[in-house]
mmCIF file of C-alpha atoms in Angstrom:
data_model
loop_
_atom_site.group_PDB
_atom_site.id
_atom_site.type_symbol
_atom_site.label_atom_id
_atom_site.label_comp_id
_atom_site.label_asym_id
_atom_site.label_seq_id
_atom_site.Cartn_x
_atom_site.Cartn_y
_atom_site.Cartn_z
ATOM 1 C CA UNK A 1 -0.048 0.083 0.063
ATOM 2 C CA UNK A 2 0.918 3.541 0.227
ATOM 3 C CA UNK A 3 3.185 4.835 3.056
ATOM 4 C CA UNK A 4 1.048 6.330 5.815
ATOM 5 C CA UNK A 5 2.294 8.162 9.038
ATOM 6 C CA UNK A 6 1.022 6.232 12.369
ATOM 7 C CA UNK A 7 1.307 2.948 10.501
ATOM 8 C CA UNK A 8 3.490 0.107 11.973
ATOM 9 C CA UNK A 9 5.686 -1.341 9.328
ATOM 10 C CA UNK A 10 7.405 -4.883 9.647
ATOM 11 C CA UNK A 11 10.756 -5.714 8.219
ATOM 12 C CA UNK A 12 10.092 -6.678 4.590
ATOM 13 C CA UNK A 13 6.908 -4.841 3.978
ATOM 14 C CA UNK A 14 6.597 -2.684 0.832
ATOM 15 C CA UNK A 15 4.951 0.473 0.313
ATOM 16 C CA UNK A 16 4.893 3.193 -2.557
ATOM 17 C CA UNK A 17 5.390 6.882 -1.912
ATOM 18 C CA UNK A 18 5.843 9.550 -4.603
ATOM 19 C CA UNK A 19 5.404 6.962 -7.399
ATOM 20 C CA UNK A 20 8.280 4.651 -6.169
ATOM 21 C CA UNK A 21 8.372 1.372 -4.116
ATOM 22 C CA UNK A 22 10.328 0.892 -1.064
ATOM 23 C CA UNK A 23 11.011 -2.117 1.211
ATOM 24 C CA UNK A 24 11.130 -1.704 4.963
ATOM 25 C CA UNK A 25 14.507 -2.447 6.567
ATOM 26 C CA UNK A 26 13.471 -2.369 10.392
ATOM 27 C CA UNK A 27 10.350 -2.505 12.114
ATOM 28 C CA UNK A 28 8.940 0.910 13.332
ATOM 29 C CA UNK A 29 5.691 2.895 13.463
ATOM 30 C CA UNK A 30 5.998 5.819 10.756
ATOM 31 C CA UNK A 31 6.049 9.344 11.883
ATOM 32 C CA UNK A 32 5.640 12.391 10.016
ATOM 33 C CA UNK A 33 9.091 13.360 8.482
ATOM 34 C CA UNK A 34 9.833 9.702 8.150
ATOM 35 C CA UNK A 35 8.779 9.390 4.605
ATOM 36 C CA UNK A 36 10.692 6.759 2.662
ATOM 37 C CA UNK A 37 13.014 8.769 0.586
ATOM 38 C CA UNK A 38 13.849 10.866 3.798
ATOM 39 C CA UNK A 39 15.099 7.894 6.178
ATOM 40 C CA UNK A 40 17.542 5.342 4.235
ATOM 41 C CA UNK A 41 17.927 3.547 7.667
ATOM 42 C CA UNK A 42 14.394 2.409 7.324
ATOM 43 C CA UNK A 43 13.667 1.969 3.713
ATOM 44 C CA UNK A 44 15.409 0.876 0.659
ATOM 45 C CA UNK A 45 14.043 1.736 -2.815
ATOM 46 C CA UNK A 46 13.007 -0.942 -4.924
#
């Protein structure tokens, strides 16, 4: 699905944001400002 703040993402989950796909690198609850392109420690672009 689309990345959404407040969602708990598990390692390996895949999301889309800004038209690109990303894979979660570590379990976390998304916060505003933690969008995938901004936080390479949490997300890897597909």
